[in-house]
Short mmCIF file of C-alpha atoms and ligand atoms in Angstrom, two decimals:
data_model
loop_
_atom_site.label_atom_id
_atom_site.label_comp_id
_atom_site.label_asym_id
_atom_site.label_seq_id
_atom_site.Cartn_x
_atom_site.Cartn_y
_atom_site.Cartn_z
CA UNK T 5 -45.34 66.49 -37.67
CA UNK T 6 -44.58 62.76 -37.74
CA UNK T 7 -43.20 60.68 -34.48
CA UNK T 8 -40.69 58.53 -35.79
CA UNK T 9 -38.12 55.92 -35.04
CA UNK T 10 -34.57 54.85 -36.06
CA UNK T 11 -33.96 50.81 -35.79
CA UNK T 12 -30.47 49.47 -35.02
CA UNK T 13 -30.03 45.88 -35.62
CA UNK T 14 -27.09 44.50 -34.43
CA UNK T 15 -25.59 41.13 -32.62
CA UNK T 16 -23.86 41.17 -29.04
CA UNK T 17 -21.46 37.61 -27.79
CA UNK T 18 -20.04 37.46 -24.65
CA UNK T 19 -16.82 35.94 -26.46
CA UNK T 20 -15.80 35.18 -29.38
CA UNK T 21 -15.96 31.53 -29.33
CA UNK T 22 -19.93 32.39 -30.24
CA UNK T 23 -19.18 34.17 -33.74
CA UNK T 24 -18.41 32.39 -36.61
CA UNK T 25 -14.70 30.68 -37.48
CA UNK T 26 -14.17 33.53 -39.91
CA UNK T 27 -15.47 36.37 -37.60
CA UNK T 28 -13.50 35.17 -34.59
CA UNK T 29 -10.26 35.15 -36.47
CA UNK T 30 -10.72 38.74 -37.45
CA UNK T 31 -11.52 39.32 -34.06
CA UNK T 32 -7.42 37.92 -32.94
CA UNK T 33 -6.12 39.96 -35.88
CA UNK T 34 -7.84 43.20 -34.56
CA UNK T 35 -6.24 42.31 -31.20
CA UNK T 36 -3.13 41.54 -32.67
CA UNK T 37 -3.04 44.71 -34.49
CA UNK T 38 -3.03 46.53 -31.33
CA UNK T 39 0.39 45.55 -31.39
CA UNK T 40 1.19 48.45 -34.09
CA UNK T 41 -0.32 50.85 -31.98
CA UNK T 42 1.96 54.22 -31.20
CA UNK T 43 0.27 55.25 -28.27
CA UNK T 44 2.50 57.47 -26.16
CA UNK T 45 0.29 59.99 -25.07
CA UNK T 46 -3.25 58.36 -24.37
CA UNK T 47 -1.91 55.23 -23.63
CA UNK T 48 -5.10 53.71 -25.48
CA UNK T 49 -4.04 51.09 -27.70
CA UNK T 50 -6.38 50.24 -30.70
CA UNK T 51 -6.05 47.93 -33.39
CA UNK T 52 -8.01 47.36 -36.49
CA UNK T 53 -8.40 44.17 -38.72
CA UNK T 54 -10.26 45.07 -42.04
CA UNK T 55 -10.84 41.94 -44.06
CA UNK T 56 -11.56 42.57 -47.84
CA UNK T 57 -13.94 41.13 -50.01
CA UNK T 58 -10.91 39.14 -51.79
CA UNK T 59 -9.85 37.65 -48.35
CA UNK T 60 -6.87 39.83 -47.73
CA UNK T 61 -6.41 41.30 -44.36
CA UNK T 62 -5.19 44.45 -43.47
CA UNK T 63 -3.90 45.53 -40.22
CA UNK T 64 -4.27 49.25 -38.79
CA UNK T 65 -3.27 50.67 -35.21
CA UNK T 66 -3.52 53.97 -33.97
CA UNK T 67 -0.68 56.64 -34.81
CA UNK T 68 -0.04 59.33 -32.10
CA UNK T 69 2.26 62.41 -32.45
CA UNK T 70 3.57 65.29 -30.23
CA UNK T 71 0.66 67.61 -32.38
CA UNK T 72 -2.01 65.47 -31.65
CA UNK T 73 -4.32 66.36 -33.88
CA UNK T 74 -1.34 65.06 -36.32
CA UNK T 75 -2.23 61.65 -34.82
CA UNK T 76 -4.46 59.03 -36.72
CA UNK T 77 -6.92 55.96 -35.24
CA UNK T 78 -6.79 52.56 -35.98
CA UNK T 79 -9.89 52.14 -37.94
CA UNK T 80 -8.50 54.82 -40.76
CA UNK T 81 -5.25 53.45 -40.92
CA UNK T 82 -6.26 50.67 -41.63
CA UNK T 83 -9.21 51.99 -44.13
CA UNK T 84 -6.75 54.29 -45.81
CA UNK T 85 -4.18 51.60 -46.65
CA UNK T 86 -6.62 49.66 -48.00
CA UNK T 87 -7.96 52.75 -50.05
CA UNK T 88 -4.77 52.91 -51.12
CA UNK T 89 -3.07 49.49 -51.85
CA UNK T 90 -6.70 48.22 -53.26
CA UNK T 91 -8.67 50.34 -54.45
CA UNK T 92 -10.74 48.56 -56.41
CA UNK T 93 -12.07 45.49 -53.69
CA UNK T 94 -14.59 46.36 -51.63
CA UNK T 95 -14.51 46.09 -47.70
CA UNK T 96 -15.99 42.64 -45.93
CA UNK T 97 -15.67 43.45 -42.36
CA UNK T 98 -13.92 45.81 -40.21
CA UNK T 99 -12.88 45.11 -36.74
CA UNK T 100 -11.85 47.51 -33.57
CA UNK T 101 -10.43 46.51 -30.56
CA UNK T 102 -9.57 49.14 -27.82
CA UNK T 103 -6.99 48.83 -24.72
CA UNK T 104 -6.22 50.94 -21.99
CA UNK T 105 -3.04 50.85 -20.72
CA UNK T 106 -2.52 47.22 -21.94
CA UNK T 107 -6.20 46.21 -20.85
CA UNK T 108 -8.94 45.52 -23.11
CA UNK T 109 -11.98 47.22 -22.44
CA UNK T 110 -15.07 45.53 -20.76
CA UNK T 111 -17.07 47.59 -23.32
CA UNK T 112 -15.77 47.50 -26.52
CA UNK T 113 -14.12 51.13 -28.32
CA UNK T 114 -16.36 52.47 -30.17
CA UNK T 115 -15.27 54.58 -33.71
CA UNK T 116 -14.89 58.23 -33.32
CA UNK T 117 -17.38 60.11 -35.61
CA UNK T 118 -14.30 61.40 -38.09
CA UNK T 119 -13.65 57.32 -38.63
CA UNK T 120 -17.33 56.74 -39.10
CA UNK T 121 -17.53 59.14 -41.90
CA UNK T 122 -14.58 57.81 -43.51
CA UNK T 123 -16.46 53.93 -43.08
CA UNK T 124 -19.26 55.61 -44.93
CA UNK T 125 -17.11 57.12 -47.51
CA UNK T 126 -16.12 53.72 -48.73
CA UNK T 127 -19.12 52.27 -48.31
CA UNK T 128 -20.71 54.76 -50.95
CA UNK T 129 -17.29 54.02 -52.80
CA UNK T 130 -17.79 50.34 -53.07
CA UNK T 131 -21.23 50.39 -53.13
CA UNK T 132 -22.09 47.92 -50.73
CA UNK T 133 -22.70 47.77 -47.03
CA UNK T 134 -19.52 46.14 -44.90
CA UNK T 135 -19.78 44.92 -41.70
CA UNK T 136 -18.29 46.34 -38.16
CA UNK T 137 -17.14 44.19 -35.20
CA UNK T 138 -16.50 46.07 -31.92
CA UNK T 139 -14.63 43.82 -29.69
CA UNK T 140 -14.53 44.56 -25.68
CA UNK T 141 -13.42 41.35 -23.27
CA UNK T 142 -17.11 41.17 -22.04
CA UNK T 143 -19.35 42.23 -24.81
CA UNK T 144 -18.96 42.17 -28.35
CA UNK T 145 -20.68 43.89 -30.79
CA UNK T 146 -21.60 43.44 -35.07
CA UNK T 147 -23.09 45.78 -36.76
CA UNK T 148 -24.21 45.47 -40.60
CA UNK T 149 -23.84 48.25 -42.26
CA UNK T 150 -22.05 51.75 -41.78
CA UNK T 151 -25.63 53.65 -41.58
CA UNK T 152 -26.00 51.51 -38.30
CA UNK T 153 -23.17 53.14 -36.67
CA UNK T 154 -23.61 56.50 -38.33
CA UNK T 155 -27.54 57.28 -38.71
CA UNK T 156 -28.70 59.92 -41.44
CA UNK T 157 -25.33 59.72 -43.51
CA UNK T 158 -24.02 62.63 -44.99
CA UNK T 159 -22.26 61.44 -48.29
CA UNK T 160 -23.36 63.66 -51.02
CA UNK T 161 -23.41 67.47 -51.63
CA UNK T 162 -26.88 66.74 -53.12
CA UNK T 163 -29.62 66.63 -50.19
CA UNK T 164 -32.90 65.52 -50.53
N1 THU G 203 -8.64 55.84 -31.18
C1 THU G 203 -8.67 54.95 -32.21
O1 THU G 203 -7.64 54.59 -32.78
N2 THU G 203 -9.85 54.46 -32.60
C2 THU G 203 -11.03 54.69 -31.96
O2 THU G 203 -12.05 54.15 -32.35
C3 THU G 203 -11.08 55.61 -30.81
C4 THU G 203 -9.81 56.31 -30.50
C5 THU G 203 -7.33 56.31 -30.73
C6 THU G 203 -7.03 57.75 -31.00
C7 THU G 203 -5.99 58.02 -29.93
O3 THU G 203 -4.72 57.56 -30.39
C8 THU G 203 -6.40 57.14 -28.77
O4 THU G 203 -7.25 56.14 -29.33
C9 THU G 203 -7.11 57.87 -27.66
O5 THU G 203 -8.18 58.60 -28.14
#
């Protein structure tokens, strides 16, 4: 028997105006994504801003529906158009940002597990680590790979 620990590095502003020019602007597109959000039932409006490796942005926003579990978050909308409009250029940096009822959270949203899989789908895909921004009005949090917001990874049938 070993005792053993699991390290997460990862960087926490109080605002944006702390993260770099490129950062923060991905930071006022995932706000500005929240925008797209259909949010009748939870009320929880989320946006994503996924910025490729070629520059492009794309926007994502949480999709409710009557069935909820018909619904979709932000973070895969946004994932899957990309999967599917370019599938060849890997992912730079994904950002979340969560309201409630028109408010931005204190704490930032963080991913559900189902969208953290799907981050470390296309990291395996691309083969390259992308970064994560969670953005809350008081804290805000980057993270540098997927494994750092989804420890012990399950992405192949083949376990060793
Ligand atoms: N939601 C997201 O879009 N992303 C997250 O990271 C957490 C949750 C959505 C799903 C649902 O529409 C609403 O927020 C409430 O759970």
């Amino acid at each position: 028997m070993a005792d053993k620990k699991y390290i997460i590095n990862y960087q926490e502003f109080s605002s944006p105006e702390e993260m770099s020019p490129q950062d923060q602007e991905l930071v006022a597109a995932a706000l500005d994504a929240q925008k797209g959000s259909y949010s009748p039932y939870s009320h929880f409006q989320v946006g994503a801003a996924l910025k490729l490796e070629n520059g492009l942005v794309v926007k994502g926003a949480n999709q409710e529906n009557a069935a909820y579990p018909s619904g979709l978050c932000a973070e895969r909308t946004a994932m899957f158009h990309a999967g599917a409009a370019y599938p060849d250029v890997p992912f730079d940096t994904l950002a979340i940002a969560g309201s409630d009822h028109g408010v931005l959270c204190e704490s930032p949203a963080s991913p559900c597990g189902a969208c953290r899989q799907v981050m470390a789908e296309y990291q395996k895909k691309h083969g390259k680590p992308f970064n994560i921004i969670l953005v809350g009005s008081k804290r805000i949090r980057k993270f540098f790979k997927v494994d750092d917001v989804l420890p012990f990874i399950f992405d192949s049938l083949k376990m060793e």
